[in-house]
Amino acid sequence: MNFLTLHYSQLDCFLSIQTQLAHIRHQIDSGLSVLPQILADTFLVKDFVSQQARLKKELSKRAEYAEDWLMERFSDMVQFDEVKGGYHLYARFPELDVKAFNKLLDDLLDENIIVGEGQFFGDTVPGMRISFGHAANKESMAYFSLKS
């Protein structure tokens, strides 16, 4: 048998290579596998734009449901700006005093309709923030309601 003999300086060289290989192995093990990277790339490159357009269209429709509901329910009492994006609509009731506005909030609560009261958003005029993100259709205007 032929045995390989190593000089001490050669052993240091092998330890250096071993350290570098261990570092490379660590980098490979701590990274994402190829499959999730391919899936993320496919979504971000191919589907992102179409999904974003679909989401904007759907949220715009749901915002319209909320606006229609407010006008049908509170017509001459409510003021709000047309929703330009996002998940919420902010409505103000400047003609109502605190007592009347609290009654309105209580009535909504009796119907299981949950809104964010304007004072929590820094408003001094009676107002409310309505979340419309989960209003799937116009008939589900109890879209802010808690399901028991």
CSV table of N, CA and C in Angstrom, one decimal:
chain,number,residue,atom,x,y,z
A,1,MET,N,0.8,-1.2,0.0
A,1,MET,CA,0.0,0.0,0.0
A,1,MET,C,0.9,1.2,0.0
A,2,ASN,N,0.4,2.2,-0.7
A,2,ASN,CA,1.1,3.5,-0.8
A,2,ASN,C,0.4,4.5,0.1
A,3,PHE,N,1.1,5.0,1.1
A,3,PHE,CA,0.5,6.0,2.1
A,3,PHE,C,1.0,7.4,1.6
A,4,LEU,N,0.1,8.3,1.7
A,4,LEU,CA,0.4,9.7,1.4
A,4,LEU,C,0.9,10.3,2.7
A,5,THR,N,2.0,11.0,2.6
A,5,THR,CA,2.5,11.7,3.7
A,5,THR,C,2.3,13.2,3.4
A,6,LEU,N,1.9,13.9,4.4
A,6,LEU,CA,1.6,15.3,4.3
A,6,LEU,C,2.6,16.1,5.1
A,7,HIS,N,3.1,17.2,4.6
A,7,HIS,CA,3.9,18.1,5.3
A,7,HIS,C,3.0,19.0,6.1
A,8,TYR,N,3.5,19.5,7.2
A,8,TYR,CA,2.7,20.4,8.1
A,8,TYR,C,2.1,21.6,7.4
A,9,SER,N,2.8,22.2,6.5
A,9,SER,CA,2.3,23.4,5.7
A,9,SER,C,1.1,23.0,4.8
A,10,GLN,N,1.2,21.7,4.3
A,10,GLN,CA,0.1,21.2,3.4
A,10,GLN,C,-1.2,21.0,4.3
A,11,LEU,N,-1.0,20.6,5.5
A,11,LEU,CA,-2.2,20.4,6.4
A,11,LEU,C,-2.9,21.7,6.6
A,12,ASP,N,-2.1,22.8,6.8
A,12,ASP,CA,-2.7,24.1,7.0
A,12,ASP,C,-3.5,24.5,5.7
A,13,CYS,N,-3.0,24.2,4.6
A,13,CYS,CA,-3.7,24.5,3.4
A,13,CYS,C,-5.0,23.8,3.3
A,14,PHE,N,-5.0,22.5,3.7
A,14,PHE,CA,-6.3,21.7,3.6
A,14,PHE,C,-7.3,22.2,4.7
A,15,LEU,N,-6.8,22.7,5.8
A,15,LEU,CA,-7.7,23.3,6.8
A,15,LEU,C,-8.3,24.5,6.3
A,16,SER,N,-7.6,25.3,5.6
A,16,SER,CA,-8.1,26.6,5.0
A,16,SER,C,-9.2,26.2,4.0
A,17,ILE,N,-8.9,25.3,3.1
A,17,ILE,CA,-9.9,24.8,2.1
A,17,ILE,C,-11.2,24.3,2.8
A,18,GLN,N,-10.9,23.5,3.9
A,18,GLN,CA,-12.1,22.9,4.6
A,18,GLN,C,-12.9,24.0,5.2
A,19,THR,N,-12.3,25.0,5.8
A,19,THR,CA,-13.0,26.2,6.4
A,19,THR,C,-13.8,26.9,5.3
A,20,GLN,N,-13.2,27.1,4.2
A,20,GLN,CA,-13.9,27.8,3.1
A,20,GLN,C,-15.1,26.9,2.6
A,21,LEU,N,-14.9,25.6,2.5
A,21,LEU,CA,-16.0,24.7,2.0
A,21,LEU,C,-17.1,24.7,3.1
A,22,ALA,N,-16.7,24.7,4.3
A,22,ALA,CA,-17.8,24.8,5.4
A,22,ALA,C,-18.6,26.1,5.3
A,23,HIS,N,-17.9,27.2,5.0
A,23,HIS,CA,-18.6,28.5,4.9
A,23,HIS,C,-19.6,28.4,3.7
A,24,ILE,N,-19.1,27.9,2.6
A,24,ILE,CA,-20.0,27.7,1.4
A,24,ILE,C,-21.1,26.8,1.7
A,25,ARG,N,-20.9,25.7,2.4
A,25,ARG,CA,-22.0,24.8,2.7
A,25,ARG,C,-23.0,25.5,3.6
A,26,HIS,N,-22.5,26.3,4.6
A,26,HIS,CA,-23.4,27.1,5.5
A,26,HIS,C,-24.3,28.0,4.7
A,27,GLN,N,-23.7,28.7,3.7
A,27,GLN,CA,-24.4,29.7,2.8
A,27,GLN,C,-25.5,28.9,2.0
A,28,ILE,N,-25.2,27.8,1.5
A,28,ILE,CA,-26.1,27.0,0.7
A,28,ILE,C,-27.3,26.5,1.6
A,29,ASP,N,-26.9,26.0,2.8
A,29,ASP,CA,-28.0,25.5,3.7
A,29,ASP,C,-28.9,26.5,4.3
A,30,SER,N,-28.3,27.7,4.5
A,30,SER,CA,-29.2,28.8,5.1
A,30,SER,C,-30.0,29.6,4.1
A,31,GLY,N,-29.8,29.3,2.8
A,31,GLY,CA,-30.5,30.0,1.8
A,31,GLY,C,-31.8,29.3,1.5
A,32,LEU,N,-32.6,29.9,0.6
A,32,LEU,CA,-33.8,29.3,0.2
A,32,LEU,C,-33.5,28.2,-0.9
A,33,SER,N,-34.3,27.2,-0.9
A,33,SER,CA,-34.1,26.2,-2.0
A,33,SER,C,-34.6,26.8,-3.3
A,34,VAL,N,-34.3,26.2,-4.4
A,34,VAL,CA,-34.5,26.8,-5.7
A,34,VAL,C,-36.0,26.9,-6.0
A,35,LEU,N,-36.8,25.9,-5.6
A,35,LEU,CA,-38.2,25.9,-5.9
A,35,LEU,C,-39.0,27.1,-5.3
A,36,PRO,N,-38.9,27.5,-4.1
A,36,PRO,CA,-39.5,28.7,-3.6
A,36,PRO,C,-39.0,30.0,-4.4
A,37,GLN,N,-37.8,30.0,-4.7
A,37,GLN,CA,-37.3,31.1,-5.5
A,37,GLN,C,-37.9,31.2,-6.9
A,38,ILE,N,-38.1,30.1,-7.5
A,38,ILE,CA,-38.7,30.0,-8.8
A,38,ILE,C,-40.2,30.5,-8.7
A,39,LEU,N,-40.9,30.0,-7.7
A,39,LEU,CA,-42.3,30.3,-7.5
A,39,LEU,C,-42.4,31.8,-7.2
A,40,ALA,N,-41.6,32.3,-6.4
A,40,ALA,CA,-41.7,33.8,-6.1
A,40,ALA,C,-41.4,34.6,-7.3
A,41,ASP,N,-40.4,34.2,-8.1
A,41,ASP,CA,-40.0,34.9,-9.3
A,41,ASP,C,-41.2,34.8,-10.3
A,42,THR,N,-41.8,33.7,-10.5
A,42,THR,CA,-43.0,33.5,-11.4
A,42,THR,C,-44.1,34.5,-11.0
A,43,PHE,N,-44.4,34.5,-9.7
A,43,PHE,CA,-45.5,35.3,-9.2
A,43,PHE,C,-45.2,36.8,-9.4
A,44,LEU,N,-44.0,37.2,-9.0
A,44,LEU,CA,-43.6,38.6,-9.0
A,44,LEU,C,-43.5,39.1,-10.5
A,45,VAL,N,-43.0,38.3,-11.3
A,45,VAL,CA,-42.8,38.7,-12.7
A,45,VAL,C,-44.1,38.6,-13.5
A,46,LYS,N,-44.7,37.5,-13.4
A,46,LYS,CA,-45.9,37.2,-14.3
A,46,LYS,C,-47.2,37.6,-13.7
A,47,ASP,N,-47.5,37.3,-12.5
A,47,ASP,CA,-48.8,37.4,-11.9
A,47,ASP,C,-49.0,38.7,-11.1
A,48,PHE,N,-48.0,39.3,-10.7
A,48,PHE,CA,-48.1,40.5,-9.8
A,48,PHE,C,-49.0,41.6,-10.4
A,49,VAL,N,-48.7,41.9,-11.6
A,49,VAL,CA,-49.4,43.0,-12.2
A,49,VAL,C,-50.9,42.7,-12.4
A,50,SER,N,-51.2,41.5,-12.8
A,50,SER,CA,-52.6,41.1,-13.0
A,50,SER,C,-53.3,41.0,-11.7
A,51,GLN,N,-52.6,40.5,-10.7
A,51,GLN,CA,-53.2,40.4,-9.3
A,51,GLN,C,-53.5,41.7,-8.7
A,52,GLN,N,-52.5,42.6,-8.9
A,52,GLN,CA,-52.7,44.0,-8.4
A,52,GLN,C,-53.9,44.7,-9.1
A,53,ALA,N,-54.0,44.5,-10.4
A,53,ALA,CA,-55.1,45.1,-11.1
A,53,ALA,C,-56.5,44.5,-10.6
A,54,ARG,N,-56.5,43.2,-10.4
A,54,ARG,CA,-57.7,42.5,-10.0
A,54,ARG,C,-58.1,43.0,-8.6
A,55,LEU,N,-57.1,43.2,-7.7
A,55,LEU,CA,-57.3,43.7,-6.3
A,55,LEU,C,-57.9,45.1,-6.4
A,56,LYS,N,-57.3,46.0,-7.1
A,56,LYS,CA,-57.7,47.4,-7.2
A,56,LYS,C,-59.2,47.4,-7.7
A,57,LYS,N,-59.5,46.6,-8.7
A,57,LYS,CA,-60.9,46.6,-9.3
A,57,LYS,C,-61.9,46.1,-8.2
A,58,GLU,N,-61.5,45.0,-7.5
A,58,GLU,CA,-62.4,44.5,-6.5
A,58,GLU,C,-62.6,45.5,-5.4
A,59,LEU,N,-61.5,46.1,-4.9
A,59,LEU,CA,-61.7,47.0,-3.8
A,59,LEU,C,-62.4,48.3,-4.2
A,60,SER,N,-62.3,48.7,-5.5
A,60,SER,CA,-63.1,49.8,-6.0
A,60,SER,C,-64.6,49.5,-6.0
A,61,LYS,N,-64.9,48.3,-6.3
A,61,LYS,CA,-66.3,47.8,-6.3
A,61,LYS,C,-66.8,47.8,-4.9
A,62,ARG,N,-66.0,47.3,-4.0
A,62,ARG,CA,-66.5,47.2,-2.6
A,62,ARG,C,-66.6,48.6,-2.0
A,63,ALA,N,-65.7,49.5,-2.3
A,63,ALA,CA,-65.8,50.9,-1.9
A,63,ALA,C,-67.1,51.5,-2.3
A,64,GLU,N,-67.5,51.2,-3.6
A,64,GLU,CA,-68.8,51.7,-4.1
A,64,GLU,C,-69.9,51.2,-3.3
A,65,TYR,N,-69.9,49.9,-2.9
A,65,TYR,CA,-70.9,49.3,-2.0
A,65,TYR,C,-71.1,50.1,-0.8
A,66,ALA,N,-69.9,50.5,-0.1
A,66,ALA,CA,-69.9,51.2,1.1
A,66,ALA,C,-70.5,52.6,0.9
A,67,GLU,N,-70.1,53.3,-0.2
A,67,GLU,CA,-70.6,54.6,-0.5
A,67,GLU,C,-72.1,54.6,-0.7
A,68,ASP,N,-72.6,53.6,-1.5
A,68,ASP,CA,-74.0,53.4,-1.7
A,68,ASP,C,-74.8,53.2,-0.4
A,69,TRP,N,-74.2,52.3,0.5
A,69,TRP,CA,-74.9,52.0,1.7
A,69,TRP,C,-75.0,53.3,2.6
A,70,LEU,N,-73.9,54.1,2.7
A,70,LEU,CA,-74.0,55.3,3.4
A,70,LEU,C,-75.0,56.3,2.9
A,71,MET,N,-75.1,56.4,1.6
A,71,MET,CA,-76.1,57.4,1.0
A,71,MET,C,-77.5,56.9,1.3
A,72,GLU,N,-77.7,55.6,1.1
A,72,GLU,CA,-79.1,55.1,1.3
A,72,GLU,C,-79.5,55.2,2.8
A,73,ARG,N,-78.5,55.0,3.7
A,73,ARG,CA,-78.8,54.9,5.1
A,73,ARG,C,-78.9,56.3,5.7
A,74,PHE,N,-77.9,57.2,5.3
A,74,PHE,CA,-77.8,58.5,6.0
A,74,PHE,C,-77.9,59.7,5.1
A,75,SER,N,-78.3,59.5,4.0
A,75,SER,CA,-78.4,60.5,2.9
A,75,SER,C,-78.0,61.9,3.2
A,76,ASP,N,-78.8,62.7,3.9
A,76,ASP,CA,-78.5,64.1,4.1
A,76,ASP,C,-77.7,64.4,5.3
A,77,MET,N,-77.4,63.4,6.1
A,77,MET,CA,-76.6,63.6,7.4
A,77,MET,C,-75.1,63.4,7.2
A,78,VAL,N,-74.7,62.6,6.1
A,78,VAL,CA,-73.3,62.2,6.0
A,78,VAL,C,-72.6,62.9,4.9
A,79,GLN,N,-71.3,63.1,5.2
A,79,GLN,CA,-70.3,63.7,4.3
A,79,GLN,C,-69.1,62.7,4.2
A,80,PHE,N,-68.7,62.5,2.9
A,80,PHE,CA,-67.5,61.7,2.8
A,80,PHE,C,-66.9,62.0,1.4
A,81,ASP,N,-65.6,61.7,1.2
A,81,ASP,CA,-65.0,61.8,-0.1
A,81,ASP,C,-65.0,60.5,-0.7
A,82,GLU,N,-65.1,60.5,-2.1
A,82,GLU,CA,-65.0,59.3,-2.8
A,82,GLU,C,-63.7,58.5,-2.5
A,83,VAL,N,-63.8,57.2,-2.3
A,83,VAL,CA,-62.7,56.4,-2.0
A,83,VAL,C,-61.7,56.4,-3.2
A,84,LYS,N,-60.5,56.6,-2.9
A,84,LYS,CA,-59.5,56.6,-4.0
A,84,LYS,C,-58.6,55.4,-3.9
A,85,GLY,N,-58.7,54.6,-2.9
A,85,GLY,CA,-57.9,53.5,-2.7
A,85,GLY,C,-57.9,53.0,-1.2
A,86,GLY,N,-57.4,51.8,-1.0
A,86,GLY,CA,-57.4,51.3,0.4
A,86,GLY,C,-58.6,50.5,0.7
A,87,TYR,N,-58.8,50.3,2.0
A,87,TYR,CA,-59.8,49.4,2.6
A,87,TYR,C,-60.8,50.1,3.4
A,88,HIS,N,-60.7,51.4,3.6
A,88,HIS,CA,-61.6,52.1,4.5
A,88,HIS,C,-62.2,53.4,3.9
A,89,LEU,N,-63.3,53.7,4.4
A,89,LEU,CA,-64.0,55.0,4.0
A,89,LEU,C,-64.3,55.7,5.3
A,90,TYR,N,-64.0,57.0,5.3
A,90,TYR,CA,-64.2,57.8,6.5
A,90,TYR,C,-65.4,58.7,6.2
A,91,ALA,N,-66.4,58.6,7.1
A,91,ALA,CA,-67.6,59.4,6.9
A,91,ALA,C,-67.7,60.4,8.1
A,92,ARG,N,-68.2,61.6,7.8
A,92,ARG,CA,-68.4,62.6,8.9
A,92,ARG,C,-69.9,62.9,9.0
A,93,PHE,N,-70.3,63.3,10.2
A,93,PHE,CA,-71.7,63.7,10.5
A,93,PHE,C,-71.7,65.0,11.2
A,94,PRO,N,-71.4,66.1,10.5
A,94,PRO,CA,-71.1,67.4,11.1
A,94,PRO,C,-72.4,68.0,11.7
A,95,GLU,N,-73.6,67.6,11.3
A,95,GLU,CA,-74.8,68.2,11.8
A,95,GLU,C,-75.3,67.5,13.1
A,96,LEU,N,-74.7,66.4,13.5
A,96,LEU,CA,-75.1,65.7,14.7
A,96,LEU,C,-74.3,66.1,15.9
A,97,ASP,N,-75.0,66.3,17.0
A,97,ASP,CA,-74.3,66.6,18.2
A,97,ASP,C,-73.9,65.2,18.8
A,98,VAL,N,-73.1,65.3,19.9
A,98,VAL,CA,-72.5,64.1,20.5
A,98,VAL,C,-73.6,63.1,20.9
A,99,LYS,N,-74.7,63.5,21.5
A,99,LYS,CA,-75.7,62.6,21.9
A,99,LYS,C,-76.3,61.9,20.7
A,100,ALA,N,-76.7,62.6,19.7
A,100,ALA,CA,-77.3,62.0,18.5
A,100,ALA,C,-76.3,61.1,17.8
A,101,PHE,N,-75.0,61.5,17.7
A,101,PHE,CA,-74.0,60.6,17.1
A,101,PHE,C,-73.9,59.3,17.9
A,102,ASN,N,-73.8,59.4,19.2
A,102,ASN,CA,-73.7,58.2,20.1
A,102,ASN,C,-74.9,57.3,19.9
A,103,LYS,N,-76.1,57.9,19.7
A,103,LYS,CA,-77.3,57.1,19.4
A,103,LYS,C,-77.1,56.4,18.1
A,104,LEU,N,-76.6,57.1,17.1
A,104,LEU,CA,-76.4,56.4,15.8
A,104,LEU,C,-75.4,55.2,15.9
A,105,LEU,N,-74.3,55.4,16.7
A,105,LEU,CA,-73.4,54.4,16.9
A,105,LEU,C,-74.0,53.2,17.7
A,106,ASP,N,-74.8,53.5,18.7
A,106,ASP,CA,-75.5,52.4,19.4
A,106,ASP,C,-76.5,51.7,18.5
A,107,ASP,N,-77.2,52.4,17.6
A,107,ASP,CA,-78.1,51.7,16.7
A,107,ASP,C,-77.3,50.8,15.7
A,108,LEU,N,-76.2,51.2,15.3
A,108,LEU,CA,-75.3,50.4,14.4
A,108,LEU,C,-74.9,49.1,15.2
A,109,LEU,N,-74.5,49.3,16.4
A,109,LEU,CA,-74.0,48.2,17.2
A,109,LEU,C,-75.2,47.2,17.5
A,110,ASP,N,-76.4,47.7,17.6
A,110,ASP,CA,-77.5,46.8,17.8
A,110,ASP,C,-77.7,46.0,16.6
A,111,GLU,N,-77.3,46.5,15.4
A,111,GLU,CA,-77.4,45.7,14.2
A,111,GLU,C,-76.1,44.9,13.9
A,112,ASN,N,-75.2,44.8,14.9
A,112,ASN,CA,-73.9,44.2,14.7
A,112,ASN,C,-73.0,44.8,13.7
A,113,ILE,N,-73.2,46.1,13.5
A,113,ILE,CA,-72.3,46.8,12.5
A,113,ILE,C,-71.3,47.5,13.3
A,114,ILE,N,-70.0,47.2,13.1
A,114,ILE,CA,-68.9,47.7,13.8
A,114,ILE,C,-68.2,48.7,13.0
A,115,VAL,N,-68.0,49.9,13.5
A,115,VAL,CA,-67.3,51.0,12.8
A,115,VAL,C,-66.2,51.5,13.8
A,116,GLY,N,-65.2,52.2,13.3
A,116,GLY,CA,-64.2,52.9,14.1
A,116,GLY,C,-64.7,54.3,14.3
A,117,GLU,N,-64.8,54.7,15.6
A,117,GLU,CA,-65.3,56.0,15.9
A,117,GLU,C,-64.2,57.1,15.6
A,118,GLY,N,-64.7,58.2,15.0
A,118,GLY,CA,-63.8,59.2,14.5
A,118,GLY,C,-62.8,59.8,15.5
A,119,GLN,N,-63.2,59.9,16.8
A,119,GLN,CA,-62.4,60.5,17.8
A,119,GLN,C,-61.1,59.7,17.9
A,120,PHE,N,-61.1,58.4,17.6
A,120,PHE,CA,-59.9,57.6,17.7
A,120,PHE,C,-58.9,57.8,16.5
A,121,PHE,N,-59.4,58.6,15.6
A,121,PHE,CA,-58.6,59.0,14.4
A,121,PHE,C,-58.2,60.5,14.4
A,122,GLY,N,-58.5,61.1,15.6
A,122,GLY,CA,-58.1,62.5,15.8
A,122,GLY,C,-59.1,63.5,15.3
A,123,ASP,N,-60.3,63.1,15.0
A,123,ASP,CA,-61.4,64.0,14.5
A,123,ASP,C,-62.1,64.6,15.7
A,124,THR,N,-62.5,65.8,15.5
A,124,THR,CA,-63.3,66.5,16.6
A,124,THR,C,-64.8,66.6,16.2
A,125,VAL,N,-65.1,66.3,14.9
A,125,VAL,CA,-66.5,66.3,14.4
A,125,VAL,C,-66.9,64.8,14.4
A,126,PRO,N,-68.2,64.5,14.8
A,126,PRO,CA,-68.6,63.1,14.8
A,126,PRO,C,-68.3,62.5,13.4
A,127,GLY,N,-67.7,61.3,13.5
A,127,GLY,CA,-67.3,60.6,12.3
A,127,GLY,C,-67.0,59.2,12.6
A,128,MET,N,-66.9,58.4,11.5
A,128,MET,CA,-66.6,57.0,11.6
A,128,MET,C,-65.8,56.5,10.5
A,129,ARG,N,-65.0,55.5,10.7
A,129,ARG,CA,-64.2,54.8,9.7
A,129,ARG,C,-64.9,53.5,9.4
A,130,ILE,N,-65.2,53.2,8.2
A,130,ILE,CA,-65.9,52.0,7.8
A,130,ILE,C,-64.9,51.1,7.0
A,131,SER,N,-64.7,49.9,7.4
A,131,SER,CA,-63.9,49.0,6.6
A,131,SER,C,-64.8,48.2,5.6
A,132,PHE,N,-64.4,48.3,4.4
A,132,PHE,CA,-65.2,47.6,3.3
A,132,PHE,C,-64.5,46.5,2.6
A,133,GLY,N,-63.3,46.1,3.1
A,133,GLY,CA,-62.5,45.1,2.4
A,133,GLY,C,-63.2,43.8,2.3
A,134,HIS,N,-64.1,43.4,3.2
A,134,HIS,CA,-64.7,42.1,3.1
A,134,HIS,C,-66.2,42.1,2.7
A,135,ALA,N,-66.6,43.2,2.1
A,135,ALA,CA,-67.9,43.3,1.5
A,135,ALA,C,-67.9,42.6,0.2
A,136,ALA,N,-68.3,41.3,0.1
A,136,ALA,CA,-68.2,40.5,-1.1
A,136,ALA,C,-69.3,41.0,-2.2
A,137,ASN,N,-70.4,41.5,-1.7
A,137,ASN,CA,-71.4,41.9,-2.7
A,137,ASN,C,-72.3,43.0,-2.0
A,138,LYS,N,-73.1,43.6,-2.8
A,138,LYS,CA,-73.9,44.7,-2.3
A,138,LYS,C,-74.9,44.3,-1.3
A,139,GLU,N,-75.4,43.1,-1.4
A,139,GLU,CA,-76.4,42.6,-0.4
A,139,GLU,C,-75.7,42.3,1.0
A,140,SER,N,-74.5,42.2,1.0
A,140,SER,CA,-73.8,41.9,2.3
A,140,SER,C,-73.4,43.2,3.0
A,141,MET,N,-74.3,44.2,3.1
A,141,MET,CA,-73.9,45.4,3.7
A,141,MET,C,-73.8,45.4,5.2
A,142,ALA,N,-74.1,44.2,5.8
A,142,ALA,CA,-73.7,44.0,7.1
A,142,ALA,C,-72.3,43.5,7.1
A,143,TYR,N,-71.6,43.9,6.1
A,143,TYR,CA,-70.2,43.5,5.9
A,143,TYR,C,-69.3,43.9,7.0
A,144,PHE,N,-69.6,44.8,7.8
A,144,PHE,CA,-68.8,45.1,8.9
A,144,PHE,C,-69.3,44.4,10.2
A,145,SER,N,-70.3,43.5,10.0
A,145,SER,CA,-70.9,42.9,11.2
A,145,SER,C,-70.0,41.8,11.7
A,146,LEU,N,-70.1,41.6,13.0
A,146,LEU,CA,-69.4,40.4,13.6
A,146,LEU,C,-70.3,39.2,13.4
A,147,LYS,N,-69.8,38.2,13.0
A,147,LYS,CA,-70.6,36.9,12.8
A,147,LYS,C,-70.5,36.2,14.2
A,148,SER,N,-71.7,35.9,14.7
A,148,SER,CA,-71.7,35.2,16.0
A,148,SER,C,-71.6,33.7,15.8
